[in-house]
Coordinates of C-alpha atoms in Angstrom, one line a residue:
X1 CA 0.0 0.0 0.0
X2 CA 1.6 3.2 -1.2
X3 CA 1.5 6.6 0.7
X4 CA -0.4 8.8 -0.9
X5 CA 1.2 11.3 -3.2
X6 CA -0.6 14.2 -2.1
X7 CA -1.5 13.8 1.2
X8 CA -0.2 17.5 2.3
X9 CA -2.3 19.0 -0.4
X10 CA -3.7 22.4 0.5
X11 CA -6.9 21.9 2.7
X12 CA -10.2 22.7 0.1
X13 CA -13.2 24.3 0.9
X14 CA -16.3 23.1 2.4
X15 CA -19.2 21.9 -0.3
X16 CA -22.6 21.5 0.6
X17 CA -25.5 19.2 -1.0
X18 CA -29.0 19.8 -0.1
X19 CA -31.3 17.1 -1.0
X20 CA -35.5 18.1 -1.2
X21 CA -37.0 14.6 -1.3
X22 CA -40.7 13.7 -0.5
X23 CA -40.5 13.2 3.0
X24 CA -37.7 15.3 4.2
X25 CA -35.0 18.2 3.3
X26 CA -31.4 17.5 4.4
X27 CA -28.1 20.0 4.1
X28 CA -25.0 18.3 4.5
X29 CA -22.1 20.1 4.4
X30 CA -18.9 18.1 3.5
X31 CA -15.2 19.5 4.7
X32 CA -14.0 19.7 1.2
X33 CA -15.0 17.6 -2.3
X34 CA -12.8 14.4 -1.7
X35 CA -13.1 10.8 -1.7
X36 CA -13.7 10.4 2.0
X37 CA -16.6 12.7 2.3
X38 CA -16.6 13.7 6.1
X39 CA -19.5 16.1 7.4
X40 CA -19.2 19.3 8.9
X41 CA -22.9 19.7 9.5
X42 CA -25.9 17.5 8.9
X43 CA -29.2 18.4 9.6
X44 CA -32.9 17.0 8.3
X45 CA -36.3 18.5 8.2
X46 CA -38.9 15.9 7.6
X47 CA -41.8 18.5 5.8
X48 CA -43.7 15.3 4.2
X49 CA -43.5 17.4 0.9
X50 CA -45.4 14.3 -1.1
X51 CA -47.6 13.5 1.9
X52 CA -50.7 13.6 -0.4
X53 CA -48.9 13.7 -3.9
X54 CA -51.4 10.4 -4.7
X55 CA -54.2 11.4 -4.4
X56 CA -54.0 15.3 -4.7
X57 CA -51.4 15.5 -7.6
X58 CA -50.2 18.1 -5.5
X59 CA -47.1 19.4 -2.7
X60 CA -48.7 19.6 0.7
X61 CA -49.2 23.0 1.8
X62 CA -47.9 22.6 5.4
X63 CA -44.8 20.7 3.9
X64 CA -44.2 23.4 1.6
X65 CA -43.7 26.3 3.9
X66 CA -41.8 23.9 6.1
X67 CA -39.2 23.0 3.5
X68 CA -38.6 26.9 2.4
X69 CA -38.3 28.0 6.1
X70 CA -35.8 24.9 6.4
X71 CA -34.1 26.4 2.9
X72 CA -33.7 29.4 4.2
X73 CA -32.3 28.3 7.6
X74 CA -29.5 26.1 5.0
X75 CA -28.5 28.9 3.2
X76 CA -27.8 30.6 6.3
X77 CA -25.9 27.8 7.6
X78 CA -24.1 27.2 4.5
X79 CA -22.9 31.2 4.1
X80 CA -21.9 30.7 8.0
X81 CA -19.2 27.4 7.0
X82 CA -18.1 29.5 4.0
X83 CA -19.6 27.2 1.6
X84 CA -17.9 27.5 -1.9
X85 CA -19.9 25.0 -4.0
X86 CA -23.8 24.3 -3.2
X87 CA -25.6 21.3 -5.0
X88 CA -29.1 21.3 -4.5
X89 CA -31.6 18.6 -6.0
X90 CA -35.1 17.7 -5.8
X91 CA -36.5 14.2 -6.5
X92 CA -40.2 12.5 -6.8
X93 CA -42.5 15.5 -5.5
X94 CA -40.9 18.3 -6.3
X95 CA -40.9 16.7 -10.2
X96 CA -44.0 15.3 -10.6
X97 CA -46.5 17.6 -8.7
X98 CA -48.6 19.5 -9.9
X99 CA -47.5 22.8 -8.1
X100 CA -43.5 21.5 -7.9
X101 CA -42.8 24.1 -10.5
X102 CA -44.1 26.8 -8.6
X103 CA -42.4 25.7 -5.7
X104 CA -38.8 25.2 -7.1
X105 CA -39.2 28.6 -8.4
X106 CA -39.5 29.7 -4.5
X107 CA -36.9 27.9 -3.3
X108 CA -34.3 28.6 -5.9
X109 CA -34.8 32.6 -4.9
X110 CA -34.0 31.4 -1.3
X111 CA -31.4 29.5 -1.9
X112 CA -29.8 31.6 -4.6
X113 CA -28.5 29.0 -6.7
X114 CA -29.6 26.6 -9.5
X115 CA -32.1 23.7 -8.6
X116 CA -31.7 20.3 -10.5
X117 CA -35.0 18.7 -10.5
X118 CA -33.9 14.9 -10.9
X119 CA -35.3 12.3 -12.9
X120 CA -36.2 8.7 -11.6
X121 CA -33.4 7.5 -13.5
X122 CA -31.1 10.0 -12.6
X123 CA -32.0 9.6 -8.7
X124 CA -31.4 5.5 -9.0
X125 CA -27.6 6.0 -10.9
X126 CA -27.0 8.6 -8.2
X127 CA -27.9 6.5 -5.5
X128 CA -25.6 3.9 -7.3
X129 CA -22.6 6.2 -7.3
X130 CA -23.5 6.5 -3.5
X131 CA -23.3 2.9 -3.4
X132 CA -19.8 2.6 -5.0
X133 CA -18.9 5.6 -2.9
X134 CA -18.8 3.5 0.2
X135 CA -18.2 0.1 -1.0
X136 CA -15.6 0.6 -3.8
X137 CA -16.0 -2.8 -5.2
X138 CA -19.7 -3.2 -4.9
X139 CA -21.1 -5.6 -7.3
X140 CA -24.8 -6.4 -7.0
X141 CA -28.2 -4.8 -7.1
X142 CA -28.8 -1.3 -5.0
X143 CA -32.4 -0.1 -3.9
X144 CA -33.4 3.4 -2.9
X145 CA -36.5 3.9 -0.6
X146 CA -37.6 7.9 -0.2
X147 CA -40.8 8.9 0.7
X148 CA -42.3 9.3 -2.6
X149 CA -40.4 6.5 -4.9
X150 CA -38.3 3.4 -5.0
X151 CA -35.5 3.4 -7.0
X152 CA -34.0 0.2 -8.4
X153 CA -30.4 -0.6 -10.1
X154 CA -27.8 -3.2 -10.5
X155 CA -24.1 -2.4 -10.0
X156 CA -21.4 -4.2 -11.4
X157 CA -17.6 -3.7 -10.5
X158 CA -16.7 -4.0 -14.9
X159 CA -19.7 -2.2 -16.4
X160 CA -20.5 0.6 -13.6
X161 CA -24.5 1.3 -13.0
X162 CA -26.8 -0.7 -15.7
X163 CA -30.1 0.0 -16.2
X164 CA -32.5 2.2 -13.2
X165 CA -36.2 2.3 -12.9
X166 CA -38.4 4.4 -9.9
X167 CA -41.5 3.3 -8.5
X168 CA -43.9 5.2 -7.1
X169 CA -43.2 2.8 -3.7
X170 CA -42.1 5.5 -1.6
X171 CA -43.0 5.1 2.0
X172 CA -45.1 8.4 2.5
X173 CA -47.1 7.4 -1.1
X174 CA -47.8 4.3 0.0
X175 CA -49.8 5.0 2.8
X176 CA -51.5 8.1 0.9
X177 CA -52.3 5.5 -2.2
X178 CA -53.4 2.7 0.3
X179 CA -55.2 4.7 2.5
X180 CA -52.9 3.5 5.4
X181 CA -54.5 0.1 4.9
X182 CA -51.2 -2.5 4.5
X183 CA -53.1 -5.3 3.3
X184 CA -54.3 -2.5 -0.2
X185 CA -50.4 -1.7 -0.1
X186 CA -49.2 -5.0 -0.7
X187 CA -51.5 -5.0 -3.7
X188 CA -49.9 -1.9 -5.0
X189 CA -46.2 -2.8 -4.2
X190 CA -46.3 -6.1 -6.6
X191 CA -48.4 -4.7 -9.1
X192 CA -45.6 -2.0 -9.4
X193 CA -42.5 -4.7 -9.3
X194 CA -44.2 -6.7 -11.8
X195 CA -43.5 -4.0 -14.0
X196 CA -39.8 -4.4 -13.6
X197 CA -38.7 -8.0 -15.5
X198 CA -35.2 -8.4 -14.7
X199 CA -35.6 -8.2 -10.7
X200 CA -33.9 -12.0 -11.0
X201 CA -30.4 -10.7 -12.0
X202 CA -30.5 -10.0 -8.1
X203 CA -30.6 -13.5 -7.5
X204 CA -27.6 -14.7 -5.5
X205 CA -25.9 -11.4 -5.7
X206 CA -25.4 -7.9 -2.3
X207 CA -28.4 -6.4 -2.2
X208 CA -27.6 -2.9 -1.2
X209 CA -30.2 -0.5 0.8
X210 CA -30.5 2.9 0.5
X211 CA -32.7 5.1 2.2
X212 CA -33.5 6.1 6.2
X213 CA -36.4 3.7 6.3
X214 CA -34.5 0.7 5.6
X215 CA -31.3 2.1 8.1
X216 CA -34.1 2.3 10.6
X217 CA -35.4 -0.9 9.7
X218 CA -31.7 -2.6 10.4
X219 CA -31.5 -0.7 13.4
X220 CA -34.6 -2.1 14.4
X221 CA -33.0 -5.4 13.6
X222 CA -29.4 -5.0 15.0
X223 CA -31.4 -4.2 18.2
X224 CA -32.8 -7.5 18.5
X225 CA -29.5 -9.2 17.7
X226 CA -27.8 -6.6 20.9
X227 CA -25.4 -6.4 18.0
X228 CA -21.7 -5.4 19.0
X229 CA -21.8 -2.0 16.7
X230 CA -24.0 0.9 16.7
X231 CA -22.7 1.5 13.1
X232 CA -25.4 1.2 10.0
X233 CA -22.8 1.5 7.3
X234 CA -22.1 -2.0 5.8
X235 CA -24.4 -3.7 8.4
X236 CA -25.5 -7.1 7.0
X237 CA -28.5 -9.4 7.2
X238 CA -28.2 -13.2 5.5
X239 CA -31.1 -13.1 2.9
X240 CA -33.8 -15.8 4.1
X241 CA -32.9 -14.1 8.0
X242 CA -34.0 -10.0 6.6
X243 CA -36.6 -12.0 4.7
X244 CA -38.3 -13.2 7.7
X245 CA -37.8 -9.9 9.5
X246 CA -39.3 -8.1 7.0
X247 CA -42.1 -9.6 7.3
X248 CA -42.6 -9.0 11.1
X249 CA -41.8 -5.5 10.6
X250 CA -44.8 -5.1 8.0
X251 CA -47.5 -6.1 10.5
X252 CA -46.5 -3.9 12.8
X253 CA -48.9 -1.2 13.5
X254 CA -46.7 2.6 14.4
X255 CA -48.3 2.4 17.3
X256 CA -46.8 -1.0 18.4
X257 CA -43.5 0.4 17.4
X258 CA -43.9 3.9 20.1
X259 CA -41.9 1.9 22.6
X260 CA -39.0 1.7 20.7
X261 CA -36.6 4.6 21.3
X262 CA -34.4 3.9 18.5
X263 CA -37.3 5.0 16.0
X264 CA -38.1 8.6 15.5
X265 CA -42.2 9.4 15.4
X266 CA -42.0 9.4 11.5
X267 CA -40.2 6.6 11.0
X268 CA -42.5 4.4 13.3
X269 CA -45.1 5.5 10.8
X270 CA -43.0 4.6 7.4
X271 CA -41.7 1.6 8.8
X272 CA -44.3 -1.4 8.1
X273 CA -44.7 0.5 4.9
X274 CA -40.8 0.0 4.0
X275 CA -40.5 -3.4 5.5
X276 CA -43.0 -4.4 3.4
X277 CA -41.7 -3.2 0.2
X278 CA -38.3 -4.7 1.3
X279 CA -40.5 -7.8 1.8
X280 CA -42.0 -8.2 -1.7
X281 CA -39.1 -7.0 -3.4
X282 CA -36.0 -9.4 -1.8
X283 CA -38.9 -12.5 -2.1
X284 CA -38.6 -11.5 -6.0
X285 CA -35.2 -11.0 -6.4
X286 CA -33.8 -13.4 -3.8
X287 CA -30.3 -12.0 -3.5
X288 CA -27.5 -13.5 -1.3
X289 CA -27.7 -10.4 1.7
X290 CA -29.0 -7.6 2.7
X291 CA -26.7 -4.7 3.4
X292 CA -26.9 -1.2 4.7
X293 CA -25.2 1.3 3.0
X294 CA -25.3 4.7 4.2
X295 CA -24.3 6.1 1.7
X296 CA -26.8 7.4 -0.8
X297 CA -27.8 10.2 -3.6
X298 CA -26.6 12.7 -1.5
X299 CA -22.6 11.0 -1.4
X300 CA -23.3 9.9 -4.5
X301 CA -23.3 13.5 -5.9
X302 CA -20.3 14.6 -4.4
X303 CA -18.5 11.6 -5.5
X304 CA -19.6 12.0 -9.2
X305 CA -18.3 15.6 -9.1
X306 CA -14.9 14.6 -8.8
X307 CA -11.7 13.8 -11.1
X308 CA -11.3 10.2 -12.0
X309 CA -7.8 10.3 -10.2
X310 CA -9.5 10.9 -6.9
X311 CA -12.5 8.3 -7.5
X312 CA -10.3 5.8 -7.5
X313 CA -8.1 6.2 -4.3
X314 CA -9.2 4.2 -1.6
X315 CA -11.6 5.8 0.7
X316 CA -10.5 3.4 3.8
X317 CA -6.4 4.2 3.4
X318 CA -7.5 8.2 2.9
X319 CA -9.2 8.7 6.1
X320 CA -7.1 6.3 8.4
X321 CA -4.3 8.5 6.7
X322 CA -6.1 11.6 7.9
X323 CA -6.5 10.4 11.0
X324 CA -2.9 9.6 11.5
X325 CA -2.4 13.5 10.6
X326 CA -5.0 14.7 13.3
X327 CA -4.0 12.5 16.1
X328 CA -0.8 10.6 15.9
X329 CA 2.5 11.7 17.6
X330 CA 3.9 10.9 13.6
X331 CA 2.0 10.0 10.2
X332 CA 5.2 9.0 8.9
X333 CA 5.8 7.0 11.2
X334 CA 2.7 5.2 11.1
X335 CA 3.3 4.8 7.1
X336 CA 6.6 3.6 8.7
X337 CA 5.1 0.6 10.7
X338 CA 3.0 -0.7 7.2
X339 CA 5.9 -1.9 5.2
X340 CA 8.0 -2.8 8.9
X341 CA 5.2 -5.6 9.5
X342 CA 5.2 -6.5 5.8
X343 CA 7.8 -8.6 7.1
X344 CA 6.1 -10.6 9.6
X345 CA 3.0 -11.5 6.4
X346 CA 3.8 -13.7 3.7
X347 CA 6.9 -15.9 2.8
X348 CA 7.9 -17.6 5.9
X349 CA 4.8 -15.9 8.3
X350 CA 1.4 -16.3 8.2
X351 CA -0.3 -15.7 4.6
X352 CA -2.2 -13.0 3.5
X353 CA -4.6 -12.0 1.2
X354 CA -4.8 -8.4 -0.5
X355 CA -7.6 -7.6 1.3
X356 CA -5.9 -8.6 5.0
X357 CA -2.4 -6.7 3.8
X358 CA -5.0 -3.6 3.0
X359 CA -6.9 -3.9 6.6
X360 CA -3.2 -4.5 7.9
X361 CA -2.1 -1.3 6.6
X362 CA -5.1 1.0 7.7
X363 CA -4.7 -0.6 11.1
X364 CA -1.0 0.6 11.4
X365 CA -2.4 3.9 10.2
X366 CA -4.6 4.3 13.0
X367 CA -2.4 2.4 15.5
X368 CA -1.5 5.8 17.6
X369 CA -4.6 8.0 17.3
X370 CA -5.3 7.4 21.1
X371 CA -1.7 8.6 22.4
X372 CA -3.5 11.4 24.3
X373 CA -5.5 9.2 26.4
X374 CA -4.9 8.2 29.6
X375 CA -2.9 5.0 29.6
X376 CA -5.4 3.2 31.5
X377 CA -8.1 4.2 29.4
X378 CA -6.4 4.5 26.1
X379 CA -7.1 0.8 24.7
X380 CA -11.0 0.7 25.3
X381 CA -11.0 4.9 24.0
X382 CA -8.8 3.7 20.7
X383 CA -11.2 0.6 20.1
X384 CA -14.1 3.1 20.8
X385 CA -12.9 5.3 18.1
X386 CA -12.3 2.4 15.4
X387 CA -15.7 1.0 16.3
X388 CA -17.5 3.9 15.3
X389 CA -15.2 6.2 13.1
X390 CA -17.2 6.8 9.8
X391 CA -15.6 4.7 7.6
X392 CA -15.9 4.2 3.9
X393 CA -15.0 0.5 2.1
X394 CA -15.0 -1.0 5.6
X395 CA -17.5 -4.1 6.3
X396 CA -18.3 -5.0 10.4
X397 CA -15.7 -8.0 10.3
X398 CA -12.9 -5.2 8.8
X399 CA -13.8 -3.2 11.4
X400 CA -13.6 -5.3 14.1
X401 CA -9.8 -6.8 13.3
X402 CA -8.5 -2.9 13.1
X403 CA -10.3 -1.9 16.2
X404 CA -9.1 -5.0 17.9
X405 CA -5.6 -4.7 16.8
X406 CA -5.7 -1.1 18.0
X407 CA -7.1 -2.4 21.3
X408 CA -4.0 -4.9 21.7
X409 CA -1.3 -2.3 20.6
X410 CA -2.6 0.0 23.3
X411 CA -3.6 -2.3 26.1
X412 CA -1.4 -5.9 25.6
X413 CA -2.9 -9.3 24.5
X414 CA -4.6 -9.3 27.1
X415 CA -8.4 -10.3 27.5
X416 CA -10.6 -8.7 24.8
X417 CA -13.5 -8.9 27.2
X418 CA -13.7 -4.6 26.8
X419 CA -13.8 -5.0 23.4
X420 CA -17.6 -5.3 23.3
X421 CA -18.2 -7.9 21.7
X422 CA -16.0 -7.0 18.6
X423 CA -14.4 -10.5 19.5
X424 CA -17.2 -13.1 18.4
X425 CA -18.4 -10.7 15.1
X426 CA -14.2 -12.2 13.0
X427 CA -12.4 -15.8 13.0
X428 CA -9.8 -17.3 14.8
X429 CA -7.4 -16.4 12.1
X430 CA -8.5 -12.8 12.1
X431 CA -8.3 -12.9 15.9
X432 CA -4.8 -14.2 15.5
X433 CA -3.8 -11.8 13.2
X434 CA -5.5 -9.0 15.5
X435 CA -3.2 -10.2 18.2
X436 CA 0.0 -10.4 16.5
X437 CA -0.6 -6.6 15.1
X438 CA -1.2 -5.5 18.2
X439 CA 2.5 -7.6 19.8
X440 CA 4.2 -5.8 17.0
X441 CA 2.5 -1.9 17.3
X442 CA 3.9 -2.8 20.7
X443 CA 7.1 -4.2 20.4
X444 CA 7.9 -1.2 17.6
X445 CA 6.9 1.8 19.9
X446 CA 9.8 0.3 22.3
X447 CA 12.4 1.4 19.6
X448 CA 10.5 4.0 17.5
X449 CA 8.8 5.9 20.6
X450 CA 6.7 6.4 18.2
X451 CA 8.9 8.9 16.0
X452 CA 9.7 8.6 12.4
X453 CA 13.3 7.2 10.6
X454 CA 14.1 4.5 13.1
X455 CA 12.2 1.2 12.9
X456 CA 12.8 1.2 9.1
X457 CA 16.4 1.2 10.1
X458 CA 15.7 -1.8 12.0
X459 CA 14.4 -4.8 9.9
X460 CA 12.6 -8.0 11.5
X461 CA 13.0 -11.3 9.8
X462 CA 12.4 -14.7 9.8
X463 CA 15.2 -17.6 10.3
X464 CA 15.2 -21.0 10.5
X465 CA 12.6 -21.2 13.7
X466 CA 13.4 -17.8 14.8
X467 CA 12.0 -14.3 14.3
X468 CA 15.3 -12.0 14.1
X469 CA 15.6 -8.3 15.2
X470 CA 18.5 -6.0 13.5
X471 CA 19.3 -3.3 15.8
X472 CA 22.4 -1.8 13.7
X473 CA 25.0 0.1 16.0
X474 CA 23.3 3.2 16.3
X475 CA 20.4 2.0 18.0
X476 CA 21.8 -0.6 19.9
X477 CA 21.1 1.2 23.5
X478 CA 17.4 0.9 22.9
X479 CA 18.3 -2.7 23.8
X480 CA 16.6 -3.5 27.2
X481 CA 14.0 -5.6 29.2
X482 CA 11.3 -4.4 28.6
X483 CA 12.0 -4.3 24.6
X484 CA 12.9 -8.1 25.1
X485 CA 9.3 -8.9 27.1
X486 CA 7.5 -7.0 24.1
X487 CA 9.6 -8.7 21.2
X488 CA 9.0 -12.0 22.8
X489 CA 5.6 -12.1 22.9
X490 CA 5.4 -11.0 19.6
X491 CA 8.0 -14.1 18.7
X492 CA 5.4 -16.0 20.5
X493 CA 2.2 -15.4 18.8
X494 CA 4.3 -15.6 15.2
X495 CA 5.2 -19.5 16.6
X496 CA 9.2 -18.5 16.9
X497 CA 12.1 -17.9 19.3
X498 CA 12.6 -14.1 19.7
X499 CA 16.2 -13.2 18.7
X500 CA 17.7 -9.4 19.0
X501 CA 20.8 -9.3 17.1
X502 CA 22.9 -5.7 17.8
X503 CA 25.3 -4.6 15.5
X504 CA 28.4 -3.5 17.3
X505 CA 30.6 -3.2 14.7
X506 CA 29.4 -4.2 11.2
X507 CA 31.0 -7.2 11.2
X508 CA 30.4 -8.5 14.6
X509 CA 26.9 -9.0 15.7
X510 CA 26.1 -9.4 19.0
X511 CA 23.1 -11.5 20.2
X512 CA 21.1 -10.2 23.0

């Protein structure tokens, strides 16, 4: 994994999207256009502008004055952040009411700026590019549930976004065109999906969901599970399992879902509505998983407005990069500790795949990002900060090995029973892996102290049954105990004698 060329590039401006949907208006404001989008504020109106779009034709009046009071407060917002770049859309109401004209006409003097009313195709690719935005090698079929449509569209990792259709299957429609009668919705929901005739190319393949109603929907399930992470993004469900859930959640009445805290009042009224879509539409498809992304049109803007260059650099390695800027005692050193445990991977140590030397190397990025903490605190804080860091191109299992490794370079292999459950969600040979990261963060930091130029002066390597330690001359009063204890265990969990060779003169090694 390379460094990236142009990590110190000159800090960019914030952007800002604001997305006017059927149910709600959202500003986010990102710290700059880059591949890992990170938000400086987030905020969400929900003015139910399509609350009656099916059977009036028309914006609600209520939601209408709601939304341009919520414009104007965004604009505002935006002008305080120093904003340089606003992109503004507007999806299912606002382009096929009756009176969305009139309104987009309001709102673009408000908001001083262009207004791209989207159409249903447009809406599923960008939700696609939000898709590939935070899982750069997503390959499968992507759904996007608003309030006033559905938007469907498969994804492959060769060919990009093929195909796109929108239903009007949004949550807030649904109950208008149903009359809030579920059994009349189901009706509607696979008449409208009978429509679409190549649902199958789902089978077997990710099914990615887009859209707060299905987010609250997994919450709703990761509940139930007392799931580890509080993180939606990449959050999983095995087909026949979100199948079966689906189809509790879609006889559930909002008023049997007040007790649950996790669910906001409008969601607990979209949610048996959404379920049930989900419902109808994996039992046609039958892909292999359901998975969260939160990611969404909104990302998927950003990402599409820029260069090629920067849509192609790994979101995961960027921010665990930045992070290393912000908090670590040295980035460079951190870069430094990548290619120093390449040595312990592959050949003669355990094998690796591309995708464990990739997790390997974001872990070492993040390795020192919890220096500040009080030592007795600093494992659990560091693990906290992996666990639910907004991550892009990171699944659960991912997740849990970096924060874990993190936990063990901070706090010692010692029980992971802090780690909150992180433990039970990889496999033994993650967990090993985990453990051996974490020995050699630790045995490193007892020559490096954590500063740059030194522990790629000192290479590690295996011989015969040992694991060897070069300290040339100049370093050779690092030697000590407590670097011994450290190296040792590391030795240990790699299966080989610990050996620390110093370099008195060139040609006279000493072994310690």
């Amino acid at each position: 994994m390379k460094q990236p060329k142009d990590r110190n590039r000159p800090e960019n401006k914030p952007v800002a999207v604001i997305d006017i949907g059927s149910n709600s208006v959202r500003l986010v404001v990102f710290e700059s256009a880059k591949r890992n989008p990170v938000p400086l504020f987030n905020e969400k109106v929900l003015c139910g502008l399509g609350r009656s779009l099916a059977t009036t034709g028309r914006l609600n009046d209520p939601g209408v004055e709601r939304a341009l009071n919520a414009l104007r407060r965004f604009r505002a917002i935006a002008e305080q952040l120093g904003v340089v770049g606003m992109n503004v859309i507007a999806t299912a109401a606002a382009r096929e009411s009756e009176n969305g004209p009139d309104f987009v006409h309001r709102a673009r003097k408000i908001l001083k700026t262009d207004i791209s009313v989207i159409s249903g195709k447009e809406e599923a690719h960008l939700a696609a590019a939000g898709v590939v935005s935070g899982f750069p090698d997503a390959s499968g079929m992507a759904a996007d549930l608003g309030g006033g449509s559905l938007e469907i569209i498969g994804i492959h990792k060769k060919h990009g976004a093929t195909g796109g259709v929108t239903l009007p299957l949004g949550g807030l429609r649904l109950i208008d065109s149903s009359g809030g009668c579920l059994k009349k919705a189901r009706k509607i929901v696979d008449a409208e999906l009978a429509k679409v005739d190549w649902l199958e190319k789902g089978k077997g393949r990710p099914f990615y969901a887009v859209g707060g109603t299905w987010r609250a929907f997994a919450r709703l399930h990761m509940s139930q599970k007392n799931y580890p992470l509080s993180v939606m993004h990449a959050y999983q469900i095995p087909m026949k399992e979100a199948l079966t859930f689906a189809r509790v959640v879609d006889h559930l009445s909002p008023s049997s879902l007040e007790g649950v805290e996790s669910l906001s009042r409008a969601r607990r009224e979209t949610l048996p509505y959404g379920a049930l879509v989900l419902e109808r539409l994996l039992k046609r498809m039958r892909p292999s998983e359901f998975i969260v992304s939160a990611f969404g049109v909104r990302e998927g803007l950003l990402y599409s407005t820029l260069e090629e260059e920067e849509q192609k650099r790994d979101p995961l390695i960027v921010a665990c990069d930045e992070l290393a800027q912000l908090r670590s005692r040295s980035p460079k050193h951190a870069w430094e500790l990548c290619k120093w445990t390449d040595a312990l991977f592959g050949g003669q140590g355990p094998k690796e795949t591309p995708k464990e030397k990739r997790l390997r190397h974001a872990a070492c990025l993040v390795s020192d990002i919890g220096w500040r903490t009080h030592p007795e605190y600093r494992s659990v804080q560091s693990l906290s900060m992996i666990a639910q860091e907004s991550f892009a191109g990171l699944d659960h299992p991912g997740r849990a090995f970096m924060a874990l490794s993190v936990y063990y370079g901070n706090g010692g292999l010692r029980s992971a029973d802090s780690s909150r459950g992180l433990y039970h969600l990889i496999d033994d040979n993650t967990r090993s892996r985990a453990r051996i990261m974490g020995a050699a963060v630790r045995a490193a930091y007892m020559v490096s102290a954590a500063m740059p130029g030194v522990i790629n002066k000192t290479p590690v390597f295996y011989e015969d049954d040992k694991l060897v330690w070069h300290l040339p001359k100049k370093y050779v009063a690092l030697e000590g105990e407590r670097l011994e204890e450290r190296f040792a265990v590391l030795a240990g969990e790699l299966g080989r004698k610990p050996e620390i060779r110093l370099e008195v003169e060139a040609s006279q090694p000493v072994i310690a």
